[in-house]
Structure formats: structure tokens, C-alpha cells
């Protein structure tokens, strides 16, 4: 598609900033609202920043890795970019919707692509009550925190907390504790993609807890609700053989 209109976004990394004018001169660079595809340059952070701006328009995003891990990115190559995008495989994601209330009664809303995580703010453990679809499943979890992760986010913070890796098409969410102290043997749960998770913070004045939708943090919360926003879809583009499903499968067999 020779007339494909591209918009480039580069992270602050020097490598991404150096690549931006070279690619723009070669392929053109229109504003994101006029583009057919948005190309993110950098690491996974650049990809997530670009995807967050796609909540309203759903335009596909093709990332090229000029960062560190780049799990959500393709290999960086300046040549044949339009042809690569034309041949790319698509991965469709639904973000998580977080609704939180803090100790002052202020309501906070945010969307997350990877996970919604709750973490203790002090040296004292968090004490949480967990309900799934309005039914209390755990009266008290004593821990450093807990998260609800999407399949795309299951290989990020969720994996480092020993949570399960989820294939993109699994229609599941991972509910994963962070350093659970009591019950010590609880390792989390797999939930339907349309489940709603309600978490109440017990003794929030003495054991304060923060909530984050990816990198959007709210402190001193008293309760949080998390569920998939199935009205929004994000589209990631991957080179053939390098799709997100394949990388998730590779991660499950890594040793």
C-alpha cells in the first residue's frame, strides 16, 4: 500500500530520537489523527504510551524496538517498513478499566493495557478483601499487593510476581498476589475476561495502599474495582512469525 499514511512517535531514548527524522524523511510523517497506522519507536513504554492514545480511535500501532526488552515491539529496520506493515499480523486487546476511591472520597478512573496493581505504601503489609462478581472470595489477604493482569500484561509485572502467562486469545485475566503472607500458599486465580474484581482495603489509615493502572498511580485508596472494557479494542501489528501469541508461547517454554 504505497499511499499508507504513517505517524511516528519516538520515546526520549537517543536511539529513538535519532531514528525519527530519518524515518520521517523516508516515509513521511503525518499527525496521528490523520494516520492509517501509528509507528512507535523505543521500548515497551513507547508502545504503551502510543496505545493509550488509541483508546478513542482504535488505530493500529506498529512498534519497532529501540529500547531494552521490547516484548511488544518488532525488530528495528529502516528498510521496507510499508511492506512489513502490509504483511503484519494483528493482535486485538481489550484494556482494563479501574475505578478507585481514596480516603478523601475522591473517585479516580483510568484505563490499563498491562495490569491494575495495588501495592502497600509503607513497611506494613496491605490487608485486602477480594470479591469477584460481587461475591467475596477472600475475607483477608495479607500481602505486599495484588494485580489484575491482561494477557498482554501477563508477561510483564505479573510474570515477575510468579503469575501465569496467558495466551492472547484465552479470554482470561490473571489475579496475582505480590508476596502473599497469609494465606501463604495462595498463588492467585484465573478469571473470565468479563469478570469484575472488587478489592477493599482493610485499615487504610494505618496500612495505606496505592493503585496503579499501568503507570497511572492513585495513593491512599479505600477500594478499587477492575474489569475489562470490552467496548474498546486496541490493535497491535507484528511481523509474521513474531506475533504476540508466538512470543507468549515461547515465554511459557523458557527455562
Coordinates of C-alpha atoms in Angstrom, one line a residue:
X1 CA 0.0 0.0 0.0
X2 CA 2.2 2.8 -1.3
X3 CA -0.1 5.6 -0.1
X4 CA -0.1 4.3 3.5
X5 CA -0.1 7.3 5.8
X6 CA 2.2 6.9 8.8
X7 CA 2.6 8.8 12.0
X8 CA 5.8 8.3 14.0
X9 CA 6.2 8.6 17.8
X10 CA 9.6 8.3 19.4
X11 CA 10.5 7.9 23.1
X12 CA 13.1 10.1 24.7
X13 CA 15.8 7.4 24.2
X14 CA 18.6 8.8 22.0
X15 CA 18.3 5.8 19.6
X16 CA 14.6 6.5 19.0
X17 CA 15.2 10.3 18.6
X18 CA 17.9 9.7 16.0
X19 CA 15.7 7.3 14.0
X20 CA 12.7 9.6 14.0
X21 CA 13.9 12.2 11.4
X22 CA 15.4 9.5 9.2
X23 CA 12.2 7.5 9.0
X24 CA 10.0 10.7 8.7
X25 CA 12.1 11.9 5.7
X26 CA 11.8 8.5 4.1
X27 CA 8.1 7.6 4.7
X28 CA 6.5 10.9 5.6
X29 CA 5.1 11.8 9.0
X30 CA 1.5 12.9 9.3
X31 CA -0.3 13.9 12.6
X32 CA -1.6 10.8 14.4
X33 CA -5.2 11.8 13.8
X34 CA -4.6 11.6 10.0
X35 CA -2.6 8.4 10.0
X36 CA -3.6 4.9 8.9
X37 CA -1.0 3.4 11.2
X38 CA 1.0 4.8 14.1
X39 CA 4.6 3.6 14.4
X40 CA 6.1 3.7 17.9
X41 CA 9.9 3.9 18.2
X42 CA 11.5 2.9 21.5
X43 CA 10.8 0.2 24.1
X44 CA 7.6 -1.2 25.5
X45 CA 7.0 2.1 27.3
X46 CA 6.7 3.9 24.0
X47 CA 4.3 1.3 22.7
X48 CA 2.1 1.6 25.8
X49 CA 2.1 5.4 25.5
X50 CA 1.1 5.2 21.9
X51 CA -1.6 2.6 22.6
X52 CA -3.1 4.8 25.3
X53 CA -3.7 7.5 22.7
X54 CA -5.6 4.9 20.6
X55 CA -8.4 4.4 23.2
X56 CA -10.6 6.8 21.2
X57 CA -9.7 6.0 17.6
X58 CA -8.5 2.3 17.7
X59 CA -5.9 2.9 15.0
X60 CA -3.4 0.1 14.7
X61 CA 0.1 0.5 16.2
X62 CA 3.3 -1.0 14.8
X63 CA 6.2 -0.8 17.2
X64 CA 10.0 -1.0 16.4
X65 CA 12.3 -1.8 19.3
X66 CA 14.9 0.9 20.1
X67 CA 14.7 0.2 23.8
X68 CA 15.7 -2.6 26.1
X69 CA 13.3 -5.6 26.3
X70 CA 10.7 -4.6 23.6
X71 CA 8.4 -7.5 24.2
X72 CA 5.6 -5.7 22.4
X73 CA 7.8 -4.4 19.6
X74 CA 9.1 -5.6 16.3
X75 CA 12.8 -5.6 15.3
X76 CA 14.0 -2.2 14.2
X77 CA 14.7 -2.0 10.4
X78 CA 14.6 1.2 8.4
X79 CA 14.0 -0.7 5.1
X80 CA 10.7 -2.0 3.8
X81 CA 8.6 -0.5 6.5
X82 CA 5.4 -0.2 4.4
X83 CA 5.7 -3.7 3.2
X84 CA 6.2 -5.0 6.7
X85 CA 3.1 -3.2 7.9
X86 CA 1.1 -4.5 5.0
X87 CA 2.2 -8.1 5.8
X88 CA 1.8 -7.7 9.6
X89 CA -0.4 -10.0 11.8
X90 CA -2.9 -8.3 14.1
X91 CA -3.4 -8.8 17.8
X92 CA -6.5 -7.3 19.4
X93 CA -6.6 -6.3 23.1
X94 CA -9.2 -5.0 25.5
X95 CA -7.9 -2.7 28.2
X96 CA -8.8 -2.9 31.9
X97 CA -11.0 -0.2 33.5
X98 CA -10.0 0.9 37.0
X99 CA -12.4 2.7 39.4
X100 CA -10.8 3.7 42.7
X101 CA -11.9 5.7 45.7
X102 CA -9.4 7.3 48.0
X103 CA -9.6 8.1 51.8
X104 CA -11.0 11.6 50.9
X105 CA -13.8 10.1 48.9
X106 CA -12.4 11.3 45.6
X107 CA -13.1 9.0 42.7
X108 CA -10.5 8.1 40.1
X109 CA -10.9 6.4 36.8
X110 CA -8.1 5.1 34.5
X111 CA -7.5 2.5 31.8
X112 CA -4.7 -0.1 31.8
X113 CA -3.2 -2.2 29.0
X114 CA -1.0 -4.4 31.1
X115 CA -2.4 -4.5 34.6
X116 CA -4.0 -2.8 37.5
X117 CA -1.9 -3.3 40.6
X118 CA -2.3 -2.5 44.3
X119 CA 0.8 -2.0 46.5
X120 CA 1.5 -1.2 50.1
X121 CA 2.8 2.3 50.7
X122 CA 4.7 1.7 53.9
X123 CA 6.6 -1.1 55.6
X124 CA 3.4 -2.6 56.9
X125 CA 1.7 -5.3 54.8
X126 CA -1.5 -4.5 53.0
X127 CA -4.7 -6.2 54.2
X128 CA -7.3 -6.7 51.4
X129 CA -10.7 -8.2 51.0
X130 CA -11.4 -9.6 47.5
X131 CA -14.7 -10.1 45.7
X132 CA -15.3 -11.5 42.2
X133 CA -18.6 -10.6 40.6
X134 CA -19.9 -9.3 43.9
X135 CA -19.1 -12.5 45.8
X136 CA -16.4 -12.3 48.5
X137 CA -13.8 -14.9 47.7
X138 CA -11.2 -14.0 50.3
X139 CA -12.1 -12.2 53.5
X140 CA -8.5 -11.1 54.2
X141 CA -5.3 -11.3 52.1
X142 CA -2.2 -10.1 53.9
X143 CA 0.4 -9.2 51.2
X144 CA 2.6 -6.6 49.6
X145 CA 0.0 -6.2 46.9
X146 CA -2.1 -7.7 44.2
X147 CA -2.8 -7.2 40.5
X148 CA -5.2 -8.0 37.7
X149 CA -3.3 -8.6 34.5
X150 CA -4.4 -8.8 30.9
X151 CA -2.9 -11.5 28.6
X152 CA -0.7 -8.8 27.1
X153 CA 0.5 -7.8 30.6
X154 CA 0.8 -11.3 31.8
X155 CA 4.5 -11.5 30.7
X156 CA 5.3 -8.2 32.5
X157 CA 4.9 -7.4 36.2
X158 CA 2.5 -10.4 36.6
X159 CA 5.2 -12.8 35.5
X160 CA 7.8 -11.3 37.8
X161 CA 5.3 -12.0 40.7
X162 CA 5.1 -15.6 39.5
X163 CA 1.7 -15.2 37.9
X164 CA 0.6 -17.3 34.9
X165 CA 1.4 -16.5 31.3
X166 CA -1.9 -16.1 29.3
X167 CA -2.3 -16.5 25.5
X168 CA -3.9 -13.5 23.9
X169 CA -7.0 -15.5 22.8
X170 CA -7.6 -17.1 26.1
X171 CA -10.3 -14.7 27.3
X172 CA -8.8 -14.8 30.8
X173 CA -7.5 -12.4 33.4
X174 CA -4.8 -13.2 35.9
X175 CA -5.4 -12.3 39.6
X176 CA -1.9 -12.5 41.1
X177 CA -0.8 -11.6 44.7
X178 CA 2.5 -9.9 45.4
X179 CA 4.4 -11.6 48.3
X180 CA 1.3 -13.1 49.9
X181 CA 1.9 -13.6 53.7
X182 CA -1.5 -15.0 54.6
X183 CA -2.8 -17.2 53.2
X184 CA 0.8 -18.1 52.4
X185 CA 0.1 -20.8 49.8
X186 CA -2.4 -18.8 47.8
X187 CA -0.9 -18.2 44.3
X188 CA -3.8 -16.3 42.7
X189 CA -6.6 -17.2 40.3
X190 CA -7.6 -17.3 36.6
X191 CA -10.8 -15.3 35.9
X192 CA -13.0 -14.9 32.9
X193 CA -12.2 -11.9 30.8
X194 CA -15.6 -10.3 31.7
X195 CA -15.2 -10.8 35.5
X196 CA -15.3 -7.8 37.8
X197 CA -12.9 -7.7 40.7
X198 CA -13.6 -5.6 43.8
X199 CA -10.9 -5.0 46.3
X200 CA -11.5 -3.4 49.7
X201 CA -8.5 -2.1 51.7
X202 CA -8.8 -3.0 55.4
X203 CA -7.5 -0.4 57.8
X204 CA -6.4 2.1 55.0
X205 CA -5.5 4.8 57.6
X206 CA -2.9 2.5 59.2
X207 CA -1.9 0.4 56.2
X208 CA -2.1 2.7 53.2
X209 CA -2.3 1.2 49.7
X210 CA -1.8 2.7 46.2
X211 CA -3.5 1.6 43.0
X212 CA -1.9 1.9 39.5
X213 CA -3.4 1.4 36.1
X214 CA -0.1 0.7 34.3
X215 CA 1.8 3.8 35.3
X216 CA -1.1 6.0 36.4
X217 CA -1.0 5.9 40.2
X218 CA -3.6 6.8 42.9
X219 CA -2.5 6.8 46.5
X220 CA -4.3 6.2 49.8
X221 CA -7.2 4.3 48.3
X222 CA -10.0 2.5 50.2
X223 CA -11.5 0.4 47.4
X224 CA -10.9 -0.5 43.8
X225 CA -13.0 -2.1 41.1
X226 CA -11.4 -3.6 38.0
X227 CA -13.0 -5.1 34.9
X228 CA -12.3 -5.3 31.1
X229 CA -13.5 -2.5 29.0
X230 CA -15.0 -4.6 26.2
X231 CA -16.3 -1.5 24.3
X232 CA -12.7 -0.6 23.4
X233 CA -10.3 -2.6 21.3
X234 CA -6.6 -1.9 20.7
X235 CA -4.8 -3.3 17.6
X236 CA -1.1 -4.2 17.6
X237 CA 0.8 -5.2 14.4
X238 CA 3.5 -7.8 14.4
X239 CA 5.8 -9.2 11.7
X240 CA 4.8 -12.7 10.6
X241 CA 6.3 -15.3 13.0
X242 CA 6.9 -12.6 15.5
X243 CA 3.3 -12.2 16.7
X244 CA 2.4 -11.7 20.4
X245 CA 0.8 -15.2 20.6
X246 CA 4.1 -16.8 19.5
X247 CA 6.2 -14.8 21.9
X248 CA 3.8 -15.6 24.8
X249 CA 4.1 -19.3 23.9
X250 CA 7.9 -19.0 23.8
X251 CA 7.9 -17.5 27.2
X252 CA 6.0 -20.4 28.6
X253 CA 8.7 -22.8 27.4
X254 CA 11.6 -20.6 28.5
X255 CA 13.9 -22.2 31.1

